[in-house]
Short mmCIF file of C-alpha atoms and ligand atoms in Angstrom, two decimals:
data_model
loop_
_atom_site.label_atom_id
_atom_site.label_comp_id
_atom_site.label_asym_id
_atom_site.label_seq_id
_atom_site.Cartn_x
_atom_site.Cartn_y
_atom_site.Cartn_z
CA UNK R 1 15.70 41.87 -41.21
CA UNK R 2 18.42 44.43 -39.84
CA UNK R 3 21.89 44.56 -42.16
CA UNK R 4 24.57 43.05 -39.08
CA UNK R 5 27.06 45.47 -38.82
CA UNK R 6 30.60 45.35 -40.61
CA UNK R 7 32.87 43.05 -38.90
CA UNK R 8 36.33 43.48 -38.52
CA UNK R 9 38.98 40.68 -38.58
CA UNK R 10 39.40 38.45 -35.82
CA UNK R 11 42.18 40.31 -33.44
CA UNK R 12 41.39 40.13 -30.09
CA UNK R 13 44.66 41.60 -28.04
CA UNK R 14 47.77 39.11 -27.45
CA UNK R 15 47.40 38.31 -23.79
CA UNK R 16 49.58 37.21 -21.88
CA UNK R 17 47.42 34.24 -20.39
CA UNK R 18 48.75 33.44 -16.33
CA UNK R 19 45.36 32.96 -14.70
CA UNK R 20 43.87 29.74 -13.81
CA UNK R 21 43.30 28.18 -17.33
CA UNK R 22 43.17 28.60 -20.48
CA UNK R 23 47.05 28.89 -20.69
CA UNK R 24 48.91 30.39 -24.08
CA UNK R 25 49.31 27.70 -26.76
CA UNK R 26 52.55 27.08 -28.36
CA UNK R 27 53.02 27.48 -32.30
CA UNK R 28 53.27 24.04 -33.24
CA UNK R 29 49.95 23.08 -31.38
CA UNK R 30 48.64 26.54 -32.88
CA UNK R 31 49.77 24.76 -36.88
CA UNK R 32 48.63 21.54 -36.08
CA UNK R 33 45.33 22.84 -35.54
CA UNK R 34 45.59 23.78 -39.20
CA UNK R 35 45.80 20.15 -40.53
CA UNK R 36 43.47 19.45 -42.86
CA UNK R 37 40.50 17.36 -41.39
CA UNK R 38 40.07 13.76 -42.19
CA UNK R 39 37.08 11.62 -41.27
CA UNK R 40 36.63 10.22 -37.80
CA UNK R 41 36.38 6.87 -38.83
CA UNK R 42 39.59 7.05 -41.30
CA UNK R 43 42.42 4.72 -40.54
CA UNK R 44 44.75 7.65 -40.13
CA UNK R 45 42.69 9.36 -37.77
CA UNK R 46 42.44 6.41 -35.61
CA UNK R 47 46.12 6.00 -35.70
CA UNK R 48 46.47 10.02 -34.44
CA UNK R 49 43.81 8.42 -31.86
CA UNK R 50 46.22 5.75 -30.56
CA UNK R 51 49.12 8.22 -30.22
CA UNK R 52 47.06 10.34 -28.17
CA UNK R 53 45.77 7.39 -26.12
CA UNK R 54 49.87 6.76 -25.59
CA UNK R 55 50.85 9.94 -24.75
CA UNK R 56 48.18 10.49 -22.22
CA UNK R 57 48.99 6.54 -20.31
CA UNK R 58 52.36 8.67 -20.29
CA UNK R 59 50.86 11.98 -18.79
CA UNK R 60 49.14 10.17 -16.38
CA UNK R 61 51.94 7.10 -15.64
CA UNK R 62 49.31 4.84 -16.37
CA UNK R 63 48.67 1.41 -17.89
CA UNK R 64 45.42 1.47 -17.99
CA UNK R 65 43.58 0.69 -21.57
CA UNK R 66 40.58 2.73 -21.05
CA UNK R 67 42.85 6.14 -21.34
CA UNK R 68 41.05 8.73 -23.66
CA UNK R 69 40.25 12.18 -23.84
CA UNK R 70 36.47 13.33 -23.89
CA UNK R 71 35.44 16.42 -25.56
CA UNK R 72 34.73 19.12 -23.69
CA UNK R 73 36.70 21.18 -20.83
CA UNK R 74 37.98 19.72 -17.59
CA UNK R 75 33.91 19.78 -16.06
CA UNK R 76 33.22 17.30 -19.26
CA UNK R 77 36.09 15.07 -17.68
CA UNK R 78 33.83 14.68 -14.10
CA UNK R 79 30.78 14.55 -15.69
CA UNK R 80 32.18 11.52 -17.52
CA UNK R 81 33.81 9.94 -14.25
CA UNK R 82 30.74 10.42 -12.11
CA UNK R 83 28.32 9.01 -14.76
CA UNK R 84 29.75 6.18 -15.61
CA UNK R 85 30.41 5.65 -11.82
CA UNK R 86 27.39 6.78 -9.93
CA UNK R 87 24.18 5.35 -9.93
CA UNK R 88 21.16 6.84 -7.74
CA UNK R 89 21.07 6.01 -4.42
CA UNK R 90 24.88 5.05 -4.62
CA UNK R 91 27.04 6.69 -1.30
CA UNK R 92 29.91 8.97 -2.39
CA UNK R 93 32.41 10.74 0.14
CA UNK R 94 33.48 14.23 -1.19
CA UNK R 95 36.48 15.77 0.42
CA UNK R 96 35.49 19.53 -0.29
CA UNK R 97 37.91 22.48 0.70
CA UNK R 98 37.18 24.98 -2.56
CA UNK R 99 34.95 25.25 -5.34
CA UNK R 100 35.94 22.06 -7.52
CA UNK R 101 36.04 19.75 -4.45
CA UNK R 102 32.41 21.23 -4.15
CA UNK R 103 31.56 20.59 -7.71
CA UNK R 104 31.77 17.18 -7.69
CA UNK R 105 29.80 16.61 -4.41
CA UNK R 106 26.92 18.98 -6.37
CA UNK R 107 27.86 17.07 -9.48
CA UNK R 108 26.99 13.67 -7.64
CA UNK R 109 24.11 14.90 -6.68
CA UNK R 110 22.97 15.66 -9.47
CA UNK R 111 24.36 12.10 -10.64
CA UNK R 112 21.62 10.77 -7.92
CA UNK R 113 24.32 9.96 -5.21
CA UNK R 114 23.60 10.26 -1.68
CA UNK R 115 26.49 12.49 -0.74
CA UNK R 116 28.39 13.10 2.44
CA UNK R 117 30.75 15.74 2.84
CA UNK R 118 33.80 15.92 4.24
CA UNK R 119 34.35 19.62 4.46
CA UNK R 120 37.13 22.17 5.53
CA UNK R 121 37.97 25.81 5.28
CA UNK R 122 38.65 27.13 1.23
CA UNK R 123 42.61 26.72 1.11
CA UNK R 124 43.20 23.67 3.68
CA UNK R 125 43.95 19.87 2.80
CA UNK R 126 42.73 16.83 4.03
CA UNK R 127 44.82 14.38 5.84
CA UNK R 128 44.63 10.78 4.82
CA UNK R 129 43.64 9.78 8.33
CA UNK R 130 40.48 11.99 9.32
CA UNK R 131 39.34 10.88 5.49
CA UNK R 132 40.15 7.21 6.53
CA UNK R 133 37.77 7.58 10.11
CA UNK R 134 35.10 9.56 7.65
CA UNK R 135 35.43 6.26 5.19
CA UNK R 136 34.40 4.03 8.20
CA UNK R 137 31.30 5.51 8.70
CA UNK R 138 29.00 4.24 6.01
CA UNK R 139 30.21 1.84 2.95
CA UNK R 140 30.66 4.60 0.06
CA UNK R 141 30.70 3.43 -3.72
CA UNK R 142 33.63 6.20 -4.15
CA UNK R 143 35.33 9.42 -2.52
CA UNK R 144 36.23 12.58 -4.49
CA UNK R 145 39.26 14.65 -4.22
CA UNK R 146 40.76 17.23 -5.88
CA UNK R 147 44.63 16.69 -6.28
CA UNK R 148 45.42 20.57 -7.27
CA UNK R 149 42.57 23.04 -5.76
CA UNK R 150 42.80 25.52 -8.44
CA UNK R 151 40.37 27.81 -6.06
CA UNK R 152 42.68 27.96 -3.47
CA UNK R 153 46.10 26.88 -4.75
CA UNK R 154 46.20 24.24 -2.41
CA UNK R 155 48.40 20.79 -2.99
CA UNK R 156 46.68 18.19 -2.01
CA UNK R 157 49.39 15.39 -0.32
CA UNK R 158 48.67 11.96 0.91
CA UNK R 159 47.39 10.07 -1.99
CA UNK R 160 48.99 7.27 -2.38
CA UNK R 161 47.73 6.47 1.43
CA UNK R 162 44.05 7.96 0.65
CA UNK R 163 43.37 6.02 -1.75
CA UNK R 164 44.73 2.61 0.15
CA UNK R 165 42.05 4.03 2.91
CA UNK R 166 39.33 3.93 0.09
CA UNK R 167 40.01 0.58 -1.41
CA UNK R 168 40.31 -0.75 2.45
CA UNK R 169 37.11 0.54 3.09
CA UNK R 170 35.91 -1.06 -0.07
CA UNK R 171 35.32 2.52 -2.05
CA UNK R 172 36.89 3.79 -5.51
CA UNK R 173 39.05 6.65 -5.20
CA UNK R 174 38.24 9.65 -8.27
CA UNK R 175 40.80 12.13 -8.41
CA UNK R 176 40.68 15.59 -9.77
CA UNK R 177 44.00 16.33 -11.92
CA UNK R 178 42.86 18.51 -13.87
CA UNK R 179 45.25 21.46 -12.78
CA UNK R 180 48.15 19.14 -11.91
CA UNK R 181 48.39 16.98 -14.86
CA UNK R 182 51.17 18.36 -16.94
CA UNK R 183 52.45 20.43 -14.67
CA UNK R 184 53.69 18.46 -10.97
CA UNK R 185 53.38 14.48 -10.50
CA UNK R 186 50.51 12.42 -11.37
CA UNK R 187 51.18 8.64 -10.70
CA UNK R 188 48.05 7.39 -11.23
CA UNK R 189 48.83 3.41 -11.40
CA UNK R 190 51.96 3.74 -8.40
CA UNK R 191 49.03 5.97 -6.41
CA UNK R 192 46.02 3.12 -7.15
CA UNK R 193 43.78 6.05 -8.55
CA UNK R 194 40.75 4.25 -9.79
CA UNK R 195 39.62 7.47 -12.16
CA UNK R 196 41.40 10.54 -12.67
CA UNK R 197 40.79 13.37 -14.98
CA UNK R 198 41.98 16.23 -16.24
CA UNK R 199 41.77 19.12 -19.29
CA UNK R 200 43.31 20.14 -22.04
CA UNK R 201 44.25 23.94 -21.59
CA UNK R 202 45.49 24.01 -18.40
CA UNK R 203 49.21 22.48 -17.86
CA UNK R 204 49.10 20.76 -20.91
CA UNK R 205 48.38 23.94 -23.22
CA UNK R 206 46.63 22.45 -25.76
CA UNK R 207 43.31 24.35 -26.99
CA UNK R 208 40.16 23.93 -24.72
CA UNK R 209 37.72 21.44 -25.45
CA UNK R 210 38.95 18.02 -24.33
CA UNK R 211 39.28 16.34 -21.07
CA UNK R 212 41.70 13.62 -20.87
CA UNK R 213 40.53 10.36 -18.25
CA UNK R 214 41.74 7.32 -17.47
CA UNK R 215 39.84 3.99 -15.39
CA UNK R 216 41.65 1.71 -13.79
CA UNK R 217 40.41 -2.10 -13.05
CA UNK R 218 38.30 -1.44 -10.34
CA UNK R 219 36.35 1.60 -11.99
CA UNK R 220 35.59 -0.61 -15.41
CA UNK R 221 34.53 -3.29 -12.60
CA UNK R 222 31.91 -1.31 -11.36
CA UNK R 223 31.10 0.09 -14.45
CA UNK R 224 30.38 -3.19 -15.82
CA UNK R 225 28.28 -4.35 -12.82
CA UNK R 226 26.20 -1.50 -13.34
CA UNK R 227 22.02 -1.73 -12.92
CA UNK R 228 21.49 0.86 -15.15
CA UNK R 229 23.43 2.07 -18.36
CA UNK R 230 25.82 5.18 -17.59
CA UNK R 231 22.78 8.26 -17.82
CA UNK R 232 24.76 10.59 -19.85
CA UNK R 233 25.32 8.64 -23.51
CA UNK R 234 27.46 10.95 -25.04
CA UNK R 235 30.15 10.14 -22.12
CA UNK R 236 29.30 7.04 -22.07
CA UNK R 237 33.18 5.52 -21.54
CA UNK R 238 32.52 1.87 -22.41
CA UNK R 239 31.28 3.17 -25.62
CA UNK R 240 33.81 5.77 -26.03
CA UNK R 241 36.36 3.08 -25.80
CA UNK R 242 34.63 0.72 -28.15
CA UNK R 243 35.76 3.73 -30.88
CA UNK R 244 38.69 4.58 -29.49
CA UNK R 245 40.45 0.58 -29.94
CA UNK R 246 39.09 -2.35 -31.82
CA UNK R 247 36.17 -2.51 -32.74
CA UNK R 248 36.60 1.32 -33.76
CA UNK R 249 32.47 1.25 -33.21
CA UNK R 250 31.58 5.01 -34.12
CA UNK R 251 29.87 6.46 -30.77
CA UNK R 252 30.06 11.15 -31.51
CA UNK R 253 31.84 12.43 -34.50
CA UNK R 254 35.25 13.34 -32.98
CA UNK R 255 36.32 17.01 -32.34
CA UNK R 256 39.23 16.38 -35.54
CA UNK R 257 41.41 19.17 -35.13
CA UNK R 258 41.40 19.61 -30.95
CA UNK R 259 42.96 16.06 -31.78
CA UNK R 260 45.63 17.30 -34.02
CA UNK R 261 46.14 20.25 -31.77
CA UNK R 262 46.44 18.20 -28.11
CA UNK R 263 48.85 14.95 -29.95
CA UNK R 264 50.98 17.74 -30.66
CA UNK R 265 50.61 19.55 -27.34
CA UNK R 266 51.11 15.68 -25.71
CA UNK R 267 54.35 15.79 -28.05
CA UNK R 268 55.97 18.46 -26.46
CA UNK R 269 55.35 17.11 -23.29
CA UNK R 270 56.94 14.20 -24.28
CA UNK R 271 59.85 15.82 -25.88
CA UNK R 272 60.09 18.06 -22.72
CA UNK R 273 59.72 15.18 -20.19
CA UNK R 274 57.90 14.90 -17.10
CA UNK R 275 60.80 15.21 -15.25
CA UNK R 276 62.39 18.50 -16.90
CA UNK R 277 58.63 19.42 -16.70
CA UNK R 278 57.87 19.21 -13.50
CA UNK R 279 61.09 20.94 -12.49
CA UNK R 280 60.15 23.74 -14.87
CA UNK R 281 57.11 24.63 -13.37
CA UNK R 282 58.54 24.18 -9.59
CA UNK R 283 61.90 26.35 -10.50
CA UNK R 284 59.56 29.12 -11.60
CA UNK R 285 57.19 29.04 -9.52
CA UNK R 286 59.66 29.25 -6.30
CA UNK R 287 60.67 32.59 -8.68
CA UNK R 288 57.12 33.95 -8.55
CA UNK R 289 57.21 33.67 -4.97
CA UNK R 290 60.08 35.54 -3.95
CA UNK R 291 59.51 38.29 -6.17
CA UNK R 292 56.02 38.61 -4.94
CA UNK R 293 57.07 38.48 -1.17
CA UNK R 294 59.51 41.20 -2.45
CA UNK R 295 57.05 43.21 -3.27
CA UNK R 296 55.25 43.02 0.30
CA UNK R 297 53.15 40.29 -0.80
CA UNK R 298 51.81 37.24 1.38
CA UNK R 299 51.42 33.84 -0.20
CA UNK R 300 47.65 31.92 1.14
CA UNK R 301 49.05 28.95 1.54
CA UNK R 302 52.09 27.36 3.38
CA UNK R 303 55.13 26.66 1.06
CA UNK R 304 54.56 22.76 2.04
CA UNK R 305 51.54 22.58 0.15
CA UNK R 306 51.39 25.35 -2.11
CA UNK R 307 50.80 24.44 -5.85
CA UNK R 308 53.52 25.64 -8.15
CA UNK R 309 50.60 25.71 -11.06
CA UNK R 310 48.16 27.96 -9.48
CA UNK R 311 49.50 31.00 -6.84
CA UNK R 312 47.50 32.77 -4.47
CA UNK R 313 49.00 35.56 -3.02
CA UNK R 314 47.08 37.44 -0.74
CA UNK R 315 45.62 41.22 -1.52
CA UNK R 316 47.35 43.49 -0.19
CA UNK R 317 45.17 45.94 1.93
CA UNK R 318 43.70 49.19 0.83
CA UNK R 319 44.06 47.54 -3.11
CA UNK R 320 41.17 47.72 -5.32
CA UNK R 321 41.27 43.72 -6.84
CA UNK R 322 39.30 45.25 -10.01
CA UNK R 323 41.50 48.19 -11.15
CA UNK R 324 45.14 46.65 -10.50
CA UNK R 325 43.60 43.31 -12.67
CA UNK R 326 42.12 45.64 -14.64
CA UNK R 327 45.79 48.02 -15.38
CA UNK R 328 47.71 44.71 -15.82
CA UNK R 329 45.74 43.57 -18.57
CA UNK R 330 44.81 47.37 -20.05
CA UNK R 331 48.66 48.50 -19.89
CA UNK R 332 50.76 45.20 -19.83
CA UNK R 333 48.46 42.45 -21.69
CA UNK R 334 48.17 39.96 -19.05
CA UNK R 335 45.79 38.17 -17.56
CA UNK R 336 45.23 37.06 -13.89
CA UNK R 337 42.18 36.14 -11.83
CA UNK R 338 40.85 37.26 -8.72
CA UNK R 339 39.69 34.88 -5.83
CA UNK R 340 35.96 34.00 -5.83
CA UNK R 341 33.62 32.02 -3.29
CA UNK R 342 35.07 32.39 0.13
CA UNK R 343 38.20 33.61 -1.39
CA UNK R 344 36.69 36.87 -3.12
CA UNK R 345 38.75 39.98 -3.27
CA UNK R 346 40.86 38.43 -1.17
CA UNK R 347 43.61 36.75 -3.05
CA UNK R 348 44.24 36.52 -6.40
CA UNK R 349 44.94 33.65 -8.83
CA UNK R 350 48.55 33.44 -10.86
CA UNK R 351 48.88 30.41 -13.18
CA UNK R 352 52.01 29.52 -14.38
CA UNK R 353 50.57 26.31 -16.77
CA UNK R 354 52.42 24.70 -19.30
CA UNK R 355 53.28 27.15 -22.13
CA UNK R 356 53.12 29.73 -20.16
CA UNK R 357 55.13 28.66 -17.46
CA UNK R 358 58.27 30.85 -18.72
CA UNK R 359 60.89 32.74 -16.94
CA UNK R 360 60.31 36.15 -19.12
CA UNK R 361 56.19 35.86 -18.36
CA UNK R 362 57.33 35.67 -14.29
CA UNK R 363 59.87 38.73 -14.92
CA UNK R 364 56.88 40.72 -16.94
CA UNK R 365 54.34 39.94 -14.20
CA UNK R 366 56.39 41.18 -11.47
CA UNK R 367 57.67 44.15 -13.07
CA UNK R 368 53.98 44.75 -14.11
CA UNK R 369 52.73 44.93 -10.46
CA UNK R 370 55.56 46.31 -9.23
CA UNK R 371 54.45 49.38 -11.38
CA UNK R 372 50.57 48.79 -10.63
CA UNK R 373 51.23 48.54 -6.66
CA UNK R 374 54.67 51.13 -6.27
CA UNK R 375 54.14 54.01 -8.68
CA UNK R 376 57.10 55.36 -8.51
CA UNK R 377 57.03 59.95 -8.40
CA UNK R 378 58.73 59.68 -12.21
C1 PLP E 401 39.42 24.26 -14.24
C2 PLP E 401 38.70 23.38 -13.24
C3 PLP E 401 38.31 22.26 -13.01
C4 PLP E 401 36.99 22.37 -14.46
O1 PLP E 401 37.78 22.56 -16.02
P1 PLP E 401 36.86 23.29 -16.66
O2 PLP E 401 37.85 23.02 -18.28
O3 PLP E 401 36.38 25.19 -16.36
O4 PLP E 401 35.45 22.83 -17.13
C5 PLP E 401 37.90 21.33 -12.58
N1 PLP E 401 38.83 20.94 -11.42
C6 PLP E 401 39.82 21.75 -11.55
C7 PLP E 401 40.41 21.27 -10.52
C8 PLP E 401 39.96 22.93 -12.21
O5 PLP E 401 40.91 23.84 -12.05
#
């Protein structure tokens, strides 16, 4: 066997993460990650899980008893919800106006659903009335919708009216809140959303690897009425619920340290308070937008439906996307992302999420963009 090359200490560059996730992890969360492990059935750990459950109910604004986090990133949350709620042959209405809306449609198909897409161009949002009409054409088991579409920067309004339309037609509403949870209002109970999922590494600023999920009564009844057990054993939500609450039956080994990190990140959200946290995201996003505009950049999304957590300025003409982002990374240690899919080469994606959403980061990014886009003579 060839000898391994000498390995250096782990030392990635200290990036300032202003992309679509992951966001930066606060020092308190990093310290929590270094806490020694207990067993996954240790009473101390079960109490920690209970804290996480209650803190997640707080950020989701729900009393749903089935509120937990599954191992994996946001996509695991998506897979958990769909694999529990969809049975082969079920009809699903998927609202698709960006990459993640389309991923929900494709994933539902893989779970055997007959999917109808309500399609809009990338960057558009859905009117409740259009959804109401689409729901009348067939009997759907559920509809899927993205609250904060990270591929375009669109903020979907009218969730309560859409939930009402879904319920009136007999369908459940599955809502992707990956880029909104912890960054802008998500009110699962007030809006009457049946199932929602997020991700630890976006506006919650915990390490990636856990996906918060919450299910309401309709969703749990639908699971209880399944003809077959959920197709993914690992993400069986009722099985996991029996581990999270009494009688605490083993389902799979929890990623212990990840939960320490998530608990501390959620504790920070609770200490800051939801209103203050949403206000911080709004305020600094406005500062970013004004700054980008003064550099001559135009935003893809109109302000009324523009996410504060993910901004998509159009690329100025004649600008080399990869070169600018490369320089931001090499000269300023800044990460922003490019567009993809229908928006490849057309926009940048700038995230202001959780711990990354700070005044000094906005100021640095604007100064770095100015230096990169408008090099002075000196
Ligand atoms: C990031 C994201 C996902 C997927 O999450 P991963 O953590 O990358 O698996 C799903 N939906 C939206 C809206 C996202 O922004």
